Structure formats: C-alpha cells, structure tokens
Amino acid sequence: MKAQNCRIDILNDRAAACALIADEVEDRVRFGAVLGLATGASPLPLYAEWTRRHREQGLSFRSVTSFNLDEYEGLGRGDPDSFQSFMDRELFSKVNIGRTLVPPGLYRDPEEAAKGYERQIKGSGGIEWQLLGIGRSGHIGFNEPGSARDSRTRRVELAPETREDAVATFGGLDRVPTHAMTMGIGTILEAKRIVLIGWGTEKAALVRRALDGPITEDFPASFLQLHPSVRVVLAEVEGAW
Ligand code: GLP
C-alpha cells in the first residue's frame, strides 16, 4: 500500500488505541458528522471510550447520524443477537446519538431493502468517517471473498469461517444465520475517511495481508488499498502479540 494513503499506529493496549481513535473523530462527533459504525468485539473498547467521554466530559453525539455496516438476515430489534440489539446495548442506549440506522435484516424483497439503505446513505450526504474491523475470511462488513470492488449494499451468503466465528454468540452452528445484508465494498470505499482496527496477532496478520497483499476479491479487505485516506490502528492484547 502506498504510504501516503495510510497511517498505521501500533499501541500497547486497546484503551490507548481507542483514546487515539476517539481523539481523531471527536470534532466530527461534536459538529455532527455522518459516521459508519461496525459490530463485533473489535469496536467495543471504542464504544466504551465514547460512553466515558459522553458521561465524564459531556461529549455530545446529538448531531451525529450513524450507519451500521451489516445485519444478519432474519434478525431485528426483537432478537438479542441482531446487530441492531448489539448497537442498542453497547452504544446507542449509552450516548445521546441523534439518528442511527442499521441495515434491515427483516425484509420481503432484499433488493428493495438494500436500495433503500443506499438511498438513506446518499440522502444523509454520505459517510464521512467509517470504522471497520476485519474478519477471518478477509471480510469488511460482511463482504466475503468474491465481493466485487464496486459492490453495493446487498444480501450476501456468509462464509463458513464467519459462521463458525459466530457459534459462541448463537449457541450452535445451526442457529447462525446463513445470510446477511451488508454495505458493499463500493459503498464503504465512498466514505471520506476509513479507520481500520485490530487487536492482537491474528488481526494484525489479517490487516497486513489486507494492506500488503495483492488487491483481490479473494481477500476483500485488500480493496482498502484503493482508498485515499485510511488509518490503521492496531494494539497488543494482554501484553502479548
Ligand atoms: C463481524 C462483522 C464485521 C467485523 C468482523 C470481525 O461479524 N460483520 O464487521 O469486523 O465480523 O469481528 P470481531 O471484531 O468480533 O473479530
């Protein structure tokens, strides 16, 4: 990856890493930017830091609009394992965020539902700052191997390793949804600024492959090399890589 496109910070621990990220985005929060948010374990310490700054320093999210990356098919607010519920629990109920959108998981017509989400992103003026984690398959959002560079929000089939990684959450492979709705690679690359995070050795190896490996649909996070403004923040976990 060309160095001018990408700044990489490697911190000793997740809390320090998330303080750095919260600093970078603080003015955008205060002035009411459109933020792209992610689920999974990786963003949790950032959401905790945002909550702390909201409670202790009065950081207001009132003017923020957020768009989440993805949602499992068949799940919505009524299900504790939906990404909607995850976001409600971990962030939306803890800060005074203005407007929050999560891709629909309950729909009759996936194409219409996907188009509706794209329209909402466009209608907001577009995503200014996008937070990303990375999955074992090389996915960002739920853009699994085979996702095209210009893909948009759509219904996708989850990769076997992605479903395996969700077994603990759902309590059995047969309970893990087989499909999801995700922003596309093209949708993500339209964000003005992207911050990719990863904690520990396994994530560091995935990030390295994304940034230094070939740009290919086989490893969708590699498309981030095509973005003009990516920041990568990595951290050690419990004192070891
Ligand atoms: C999830 C999400 C991704 C996330 C990835 C890694 O299921 N769809 O957006 O980045 O898988 O999750 P984690 O941070 O828990 O490792």
PDB file of N, CA and C in Angstrom, residues 143-216:
ATOM      1  N   ASN A 143     -18.686  -8.418   3.585  1.00  0.00           N
ATOM      2  CA  ASN A 143     -18.244  -8.620   2.203  1.00  0.00           C
ATOM      3  C   ASN A 143     -17.243  -9.759   2.179  1.00  0.00           C
ATOM      4  N   GLU A 144     -17.782 -10.950   1.926  1.00  0.00           N
ATOM      5  CA  GLU A 144     -16.975 -12.166   1.950  1.00  0.00           C
ATOM      6  C   GLU A 144     -16.169 -12.299   0.664  1.00  0.00           C
ATOM      7  N   PRO A 145     -15.184 -13.243   0.634  1.00  0.00           N
ATOM      8  CA  PRO A 145     -14.428 -13.465  -0.601  1.00  0.00           C
ATOM      9  C   PRO A 145     -15.363 -13.621  -1.799  1.00  0.00           C
ATOM     10  N   GLY A 146     -14.984 -12.960  -2.885  1.00  0.00           N
ATOM     11  CA  GLY A 146     -15.832 -12.954  -4.081  1.00  0.00           C
ATOM     12  C   GLY A 146     -16.564 -11.638  -4.238  1.00  0.00           C
ATOM     13  N   SER A 147     -16.514 -10.787  -3.201  1.00  0.00           N
ATOM     14  CA  SER A 147     -17.204  -9.490  -3.288  1.00  0.00           C
ATOM     15  C   SER A 147     -16.460  -8.567  -4.248  1.00  0.00           C
ATOM     16  N   ALA A 148     -17.217  -7.924  -5.125  1.00  0.00           N
ATOM     17  CA  ALA A 148     -16.593  -7.064  -6.134  1.00  0.00           C
ATOM     18  C   ALA A 148     -16.245  -5.700  -5.565  1.00  0.00           C
ATOM     19  N   ARG A 149     -15.257  -5.079  -6.159  1.00  0.00           N
ATOM     20  CA  ARG A 149     -14.802  -3.759  -5.739  1.00  0.00           C
ATOM     21  C   ARG A 149     -15.930  -2.724  -5.798  1.00  0.00           C
ATOM     22  N   ASP A 150     -16.827  -2.893  -6.770  1.00  0.00           N
ATOM     23  CA  ASP A 150     -17.902  -1.907  -6.919  1.00  0.00           C
ATOM     24  C   ASP A 150     -19.231  -2.401  -6.323  1.00  0.00           C
ATOM     25  N   SER A 151     -19.168  -3.421  -5.473  1.00  0.00           N
ATOM     26  CA  SER A 151     -20.421  -3.952  -4.898  1.00  0.00           C
ATOM     27  C   SER A 151     -21.077  -2.919  -3.989  1.00  0.00           C
ATOM     28  N   ARG A 152     -22.417  -2.984  -3.961  1.00  0.00           N
ATOM     29  CA  ARG A 152     -23.204  -2.049  -3.136  1.00  0.00           C
ATOM     30  C   ARG A 152     -23.901  -2.843  -2.030  1.00  0.00           C
ATOM     31  N   THR A 153     -24.693  -2.173  -1.241  1.00  0.00           N
ATOM     32  CA  THR A 153     -25.468  -2.847  -0.201  1.00  0.00           C
ATOM     33  C   THR A 153     -26.310  -3.952  -0.837  1.00  0.00           C
ATOM     34  N   ARG A 154     -26.233  -5.135  -0.247  1.00  0.00           N
ATOM     35  CA  ARG A 154     -26.927  -6.285  -0.844  1.00  0.00           C
ATOM     36  C   ARG A 154     -27.015  -7.442   0.145  1.00  0.00           C
ATOM     37  N   ARG A 155     -27.825  -8.431  -0.231  1.00  0.00           N
ATOM     38  CA  ARG A 155     -27.931  -9.667   0.544  1.00  0.00           C
ATOM     39  C   ARG A 155     -26.755 -10.563   0.166  1.00  0.00           C
ATOM     40  N   VAL A 156     -26.080 -11.128   1.172  1.00  0.00           N
ATOM     41  CA  VAL A 156     -24.920 -11.993   0.894  1.00  0.00           C
ATOM     42  C   VAL A 156     -25.038 -13.295   1.680  1.00  0.00           C
ATOM     43  N   GLU A 157     -24.313 -14.311   1.193  1.00  0.00           N
ATOM     44  CA  GLU A 157     -24.189 -15.564   1.931  1.00  0.00           C
ATOM     45  C   GLU A 157     -22.926 -15.482   2.785  1.00  0.00           C
ATOM     46  N   LEU A 158     -23.011 -15.905   4.031  1.00  0.00           N
ATOM     47  CA  LEU A 158     -21.852 -15.817   4.924  1.00  0.00           C
ATOM     48  C   LEU A 158     -20.869 -16.951   4.649  1.00  0.00           C
ATOM     49  N   ALA A 159     -19.572 -16.656   4.747  1.00  0.00           N
ATOM     50  CA  ALA A 159     -18.523 -17.659   4.551  1.00  0.00           C
ATOM     51  C   ALA A 159     -18.542 -18.637   5.727  1.00  0.00           C
ATOM     52  N   PRO A 160     -18.114 -19.898   5.488  1.00  0.00           N
ATOM     53  CA  PRO A 160     -18.134 -20.897   6.572  1.00  0.00           C
ATOM     54  C   PRO A 160     -17.377 -20.434   7.812  1.00  0.00           C
ATOM     55  N   GLU A 161     -16.201 -19.805   7.638  1.00  0.00           N
ATOM     56  CA  GLU A 161     -15.423 -19.400   8.829  1.00  0.00           C
ATOM     57  C   GLU A 161     -16.106 -18.253   9.584  1.00  0.00           C
ATOM     58  N   THR A 162     -16.851 -17.415   8.853  1.00  0.00           N
ATOM     59  CA  THR A 162     -17.591 -16.329   9.504  1.00  0.00           C
ATOM     60  C   THR A 162     -18.697 -16.916  10.382  1.00  0.00           C
ATOM     61  N   ARG A 163     -19.368 -17.937   9.863  1.00  0.00           N
ATOM     62  CA  ARG A 163     -20.442 -18.576  10.646  1.00  0.00           C
ATOM     63  C   ARG A 163     -19.853 -19.299  11.849  1.00  0.00           C
ATOM     64  N   GLU A 164     -18.696 -19.954  11.651  1.00  0.00           N
ATOM     65  CA  GLU A 164     -18.031 -20.629  12.793  1.00  0.00           C
ATOM     66  C   GLU A 164     -17.699 -19.632  13.895  1.00  0.00           C
ATOM     67  N   ASP A 165     -17.210 -18.478  13.484  1.00  0.00           N
ATOM     68  CA  ASP A 165     -16.812 -17.464  14.476  1.00  0.00           C
ATOM     69  C   ASP A 165     -18.016 -16.924  15.255  1.00  0.00           C
ATOM     70  N   ALA A 166     -19.204 -17.145  14.744  1.00  0.00           N
ATOM     71  CA  ALA A 166     -20.407 -16.632  15.419  1.00  0.00           C
ATOM     72  C   ALA A 166     -21.102 -17.699  16.270  1.00  0.00           C
ATOM     73  N   VAL A 167     -20.528 -18.908  16.316  1.00  0.00           N
ATOM     74  CA  VAL A 167     -21.166 -20.005  17.052  1.00  0.00           C
ATOM     75  C   VAL A 167     -21.344 -19.664  18.527  1.00  0.00           C
ATOM     76  N   ALA A 168     -20.325 -19.056  19.128  1.00  0.00           N
ATOM     77  CA  ALA A 168     -20.404 -18.740  20.562  1.00  0.00           C
ATOM     78  C   ALA A 168     -21.568 -17.788  20.841  1.00  0.00           C
ATOM     79  N   THR A 169     -21.767 -16.840  19.941  1.00  0.00           N
ATOM     80  CA  THR A 169     -22.861 -15.882  20.114  1.00  0.00           C
ATOM     81  C   THR A 169     -24.212 -16.570  20.013  1.00  0.00           C
ATOM     82  N   PHE A 170     -24.348 -17.439  19.014  1.00  0.00           N
ATOM     83  CA  PHE A 170     -25.671 -18.005  18.740  1.00  0.00           C
ATOM     84  C   PHE A 170     -25.922 -19.323  19.461  1.00  0.00           C
ATOM     85  N   GLY A 171     -24.849 -19.942  20.015  1.00  0.00           N
ATOM     86  CA  GLY A 171     -25.027 -21.192  20.748  1.00  0.00           C
ATOM     87  C   GLY A 171     -25.254 -22.404  19.866  1.00  0.00           C
ATOM     88  N   GLY A 172     -24.579 -22.448  18.718  1.00  0.00           N
ATOM     89  CA  GLY A 172     -24.686 -23.614  17.827  1.00  0.00           C
ATOM     90  C   GLY A 172     -24.663 -23.177  16.380  1.00  0.00           C
ATOM     91  N   LEU A 173     -23.926 -23.949  15.561  1.00  0.00           N
ATOM     92  CA  LEU A 173     -23.765 -23.555  14.149  1.00  0.00           C
ATOM     93  C   LEU A 173     -25.113 -23.494  13.426  1.00  0.00           C
ATOM     94  N   ASP A 174     -26.002 -24.416  13.769  1.00  0.00           N
ATOM     95  CA  ASP A 174     -27.294 -24.438  13.082  1.00  0.00           C
ATOM     96  C   ASP A 174     -28.142 -23.206  13.398  1.00  0.00           C
ATOM     97  N   ARG A 175     -27.770 -22.474  14.439  1.00  0.00           N
ATOM     98  CA  ARG A 175     -28.529 -21.264  14.788  1.00  0.00           C
ATOM     99  C   ARG A 175     -27.944 -20.003  14.160  1.00  0.00           C
ATOM    100  N   VAL A 176     -26.733 -20.125  13.600  1.00  0.00           N
ATOM    101  CA  VAL A 176     -26.103 -18.947  12.995  1.00  0.00           C
ATOM    102  C   VAL A 176     -26.753 -18.693  11.638  1.00  0.00           C
ATOM    103  N   PRO A 177     -27.239 -17.477  11.393  1.00  0.00           N
ATOM    104  CA  PRO A 177     -27.849 -17.199  10.089  1.00  0.00           C
ATOM    105  C   PRO A 177     -26.901 -17.526   8.941  1.00  0.00           C
ATOM    106  N   THR A 178     -27.470 -17.903   7.809  1.00  0.00           N
ATOM    107  CA  THR A 178     -26.645 -18.237   6.647  1.00  0.00           C
ATOM    108  C   THR A 178     -26.414 -17.016   5.761  1.00  0.00           C
ATOM    109  N   HIS A 179     -27.266 -15.995   5.929  1.00  0.00           N
ATOM    110  CA  HIS A 179     -27.194 -14.818   5.059  1.00  0.00           C
ATOM    111  C   HIS A 179     -27.224 -13.530   5.877  1.00  0.00           C
ATOM    112  N   ALA A 180     -26.886 -12.457   5.219  1.00  0.00           N
ATOM    113  CA  ALA A 180     -26.888 -11.153   5.884  1.00  0.00           C
ATOM    114  C   ALA A 180     -27.098 -10.057   4.845  1.00  0.00           C
ATOM    115  N   MET A 181     -27.364  -8.861   5.342  1.00  0.00           N
ATOM    116  CA  MET A 181     -27.418  -7.664   4.487  1.00  0.00           C
ATOM    117  C   MET A 181     -26.195  -6.827   4.848  1.00  0.00           C
ATOM    118  N   THR A 182     -25.400  -6.465   3.850  1.00  0.00           N
ATOM    119  CA  THR A 182     -24.191  -5.684   4.146  1.00  0.00           C
ATOM    120  C   THR A 182     -24.004  -4.541   3.162  1.00  0.00           C
ATOM    121  N   MET A 183     -23.451  -3.439   3.656  1.00  0.00           N
ATOM    122  CA  MET A 183     -22.949  -2.410   2.735  1.00  0.00           C
ATOM    123  C   MET A 183     -21.945  -3.093   1.807  1.00  0.00           C
ATOM    124  N   GLY A 184     -21.817  -2.609   0.584  1.00  0.00           N
ATOM    125  CA  GLY A 184     -20.855  -3.196  -0.349  1.00  0.00           C
ATOM    126  C   GLY A 184     -19.469  -2.594  -0.188  1.00  0.00           C
ATOM    127  N   ILE A 185     -18.522  -3.188  -0.914  1.00  0.00           N
ATOM    128  CA  ILE A 185     -17.157  -2.633  -0.926  1.00  0.00           C
ATOM    129  C   ILE A 185     -17.190  -1.224  -1.530  1.00  0.00           C
ATOM    130  N   GLY A 186     -17.948  -1.076  -2.610  1.00  0.00           N
ATOM    131  CA  GLY A 186     -18.052   0.244  -3.243  1.00  0.00           C
ATOM    132  C   GLY A 186     -18.660   1.271  -2.293  1.00  0.00           C
ATOM    133  N   THR A 187     -19.660   0.833  -1.527  1.00  0.00           N
ATOM    134  CA  THR A 187     -20.295   1.726  -0.546  1.00  0.00           C
ATOM    135  C   THR A 187     -19.261   2.166   0.487  1.00  0.00           C
ATOM    136  N   ILE A 188     -18.511   1.211   0.999  1.00  0.00           N
ATOM    137  CA  ILE A 188     -17.520   1.503   2.052  1.00  0.00           C
ATOM    138  C   ILE A 188     -16.424   2.432   1.517  1.00  0.00           C
ATOM    139  N   LEU A 189     -15.977   2.155   0.287  1.00  0.00           N
ATOM    140  CA  LEU A 189     -14.872   2.963  -0.261  1.00  0.00           C
ATOM    141  C   LEU A 189     -15.278   4.410  -0.533  1.00  0.00           C
ATOM    142  N   GLU A 190     -16.584   4.688  -0.543  1.00  0.00           N
ATOM    143  CA  GLU A 190     -17.028   6.078  -0.742  1.00  0.00           C
ATOM    144  C   GLU A 190     -16.937   6.919   0.537  1.00  0.00           C
ATOM    145  N   ALA A 191     -16.710   6.270   1.668  1.00  0.00           N
ATOM    146  CA  ALA A 191     -16.523   7.048   2.914  1.00  0.00           C
ATOM    147  C   ALA A 191     -15.281   7.920   2.738  1.00  0.00           C
ATOM    148  N   LYS A 192     -15.335   9.135   3.304  1.00  0.00           N
ATOM    149  CA  LYS A 192     -14.197  10.050   3.090  1.00  0.00           C
ATOM    150  C   LYS A 192     -12.957   9.594   3.841  1.00  0.00           C
ATOM    151  N   ARG A 193     -13.161   9.029   5.021  1.00  0.00           N
ATOM    152  CA  ARG A 193     -12.051   8.601   5.863  1.00  0.00           C
ATOM    153  C   ARG A 193     -12.393   7.226   6.412  1.00  0.00           C
ATOM    154  N   ILE A 194     -11.434   6.324   6.446  1.00  0.00           N
ATOM    155  CA  ILE A 194     -11.672   4.978   6.966  1.00  0.00           C
ATOM    156  C   ILE A 194     -10.676   4.685   8.082  1.00  0.00           C
ATOM    157  N   VAL A 195     -11.164   4.152   9.190  1.00  0.00           N
ATOM    158  CA  VAL A 195     -10.285   3.724  10.282  1.00  0.00           C
ATOM    159  C   VAL A 195     -10.500   2.222  10.483  1.00  0.00           C
ATOM    160  N   LEU A 196      -9.438   1.475  10.243  1.00  0.00           N
ATOM    161  CA  LEU A 196      -9.473   0.009  10.371  1.00  0.00           C
ATOM    162  C   LEU A 196      -8.782  -0.367  11.675  1.00  0.00           C
ATOM    163  N   ILE A 197      -9.455  -1.165  12.505  1.00  0.00           N
ATOM    164  CA  ILE A 197      -8.875  -1.526  13.795  1.00  0.00           C
ATOM    165  C   ILE A 197      -8.684  -3.039  13.919  1.00  0.00           C
ATOM    166  N   GLY A 198      -7.707  -3.425  14.754  1.00  0.00           N
ATOM    167  CA  GLY A 198      -7.488  -4.847  15.018  1.00  0.00           C
ATOM    168  C   GLY A 198      -6.640  -5.024  16.267  1.00  0.00           C
ATOM    169  N   TRP A 199      -7.044  -5.933  17.111  1.00  0.00           N
ATOM    170  CA  TRP A 199      -6.325  -6.162  18.376  1.00  0.00           C
ATOM    171  C   TRP A 199      -5.752  -7.573  18.370  1.00  0.00           C
ATOM    172  N   GLY A 200      -4.425  -7.679  18.667  1.00  0.00           N
ATOM    173  CA  GLY A 200      -3.796  -8.996  18.786  1.00  0.00           C
ATOM    174  C   GLY A 200      -3.182  -9.477  17.488  1.00  0.00           C
ATOM    175  N   THR A 201      -2.430 -10.576  17.605  1.00  0.00           N
ATOM    176  CA  THR A 201      -1.632 -11.082  16.473  1.00  0.00           C
ATOM    177  C   THR A 201      -2.452 -11.533  15.278  1.00  0.00           C
ATOM    178  N   GLU A 202      -3.575 -12.206  15.559  1.00  0.00           N
ATOM    179  CA  GLU A 202      -4.336 -12.733  14.415  1.00  0.00           C
ATOM    180  C   GLU A 202      -4.873 -11.609  13.545  1.00  0.00           C
ATOM    181  N   LYS A 203      -5.399 -10.579  14.203  1.00  0.00           N
ATOM    182  CA  LYS A 203      -5.934  -9.442  13.442  1.00  0.00           C
ATOM    183  C   LYS A 203      -4.794  -8.697  12.736  1.00  0.00           C
ATOM    184  N   ALA A 204      -3.642  -8.600  13.411  1.00  0.00           N
ATOM    185  CA  ALA A 204      -2.508  -7.897  12.788  1.00  0.00           C
ATOM    186  C   ALA A 204      -2.109  -8.609  11.483  1.00  0.00           C
ATOM    187  N   ALA A 205      -2.135  -9.948  11.506  1.00  0.00           N
ATOM    188  CA  ALA A 205      -1.779 -10.709  10.307  1.00  0.00           C
ATOM    189  C   ALA A 205      -2.801 -10.476   9.190  1.00  0.00           C
ATOM    190  N   LEU A 206      -4.082 -10.397   9.570  1.00  0.00           N
ATOM    191  CA  LEU A 206      -5.130 -10.141   8.567  1.00  0.00           C
ATOM    192  C   LEU A 206      -4.964  -8.736   7.974  1.00  0.00           C
ATOM    193  N   VAL A 207      -4.666  -7.769   8.850  1.00  0.00           N
ATOM    194  CA  VAL A 207      -4.502  -6.386   8.391  1.00  0.00           C
ATOM    195  C   VAL A 207      -3.297  -6.298   7.458  1.00  0.00           C
ATOM    196  N   ARG A 208      -2.234  -6.987   7.818  1.00  0.00           N
ATOM    197  CA  ARG A 208      -1.031  -6.972   6.983  1.00  0.00           C
ATOM    198  C   ARG A 208      -1.344  -7.513   5.583  1.00  0.00           C
ATOM    199  N   ARG A 209      -2.084  -8.615   5.556  1.00  0.00           N
ATOM    200  CA  ARG A 209      -2.447  -9.188   4.244  1.00  0.00           C
ATOM    201  C   ARG A 209      -3.316  -8.205   3.457  1.00  0.00           C
ATOM    202  N   ALA A 210      -4.205  -7.511   4.177  1.00  0.00           N
ATOM    203  CA  ALA A 210      -5.079  -6.537   3.503  1.00  0.00           C
ATOM    204  C   ALA A 210      -4.270  -5.396   2.887  1.00  0.00           C
ATOM    205  N   LEU A 211      -3.256  -4.943   3.595  1.00  0.00           N
ATOM    206  CA  LEU A 211      -2.528  -3.745   3.146  1.00  0.00           C
ATOM    207  C   LEU A 211      -1.353  -4.065   2.230  1.00  0.00           C
ATOM    208  N   ASP A 212      -0.725  -5.219   2.436  1.00  0.00           N
ATOM    209  CA  ASP A 212       0.491  -5.540   1.679  1.00  0.00           C
ATOM    210  C   ASP A 212       0.282  -6.611   0.622  1.00  0.00           C
ATOM    211  N   GLY A 213      -0.792  -7.355   0.711  1.00  0.00           N
ATOM    212  CA  GLY A 213      -1.037  -8.444  -0.239  1.00  0.00           C
ATOM    213  C   GLY A 213      -1.632  -7.910  -1.524  1.00  0.00           C
ATOM    214  N   PRO A 214      -1.872  -8.832  -2.478  1.00  0.00           N
ATOM    215  CA  PRO A 214      -2.493  -8.412  -3.735  1.00  0.00           C
ATOM    216  C   PRO A 214      -3.918  -7.883  -3.513  1.00  0.00           C
ATOM    217  N   ILE A 215      -4.307  -6.931  -4.338  1.00  0.00           N
ATOM    218  CA  ILE A 215      -5.680  -6.410  -4.277  1.00  0.00           C
ATOM    219  C   ILE A 215      -6.568  -7.391  -5.035  1.00  0.00           C
ATOM    220  N   THR A 216      -7.418  -8.080  -4.274  1.00  0.00           N
ATOM    221  CA  THR A 216      -8.169  -9.161  -4.896  1.00  0.00           C
ATOM    222  C   THR A 216      -9.500  -9.415  -4.198  1.00  0.00           C
TER     223      THR A 216
END
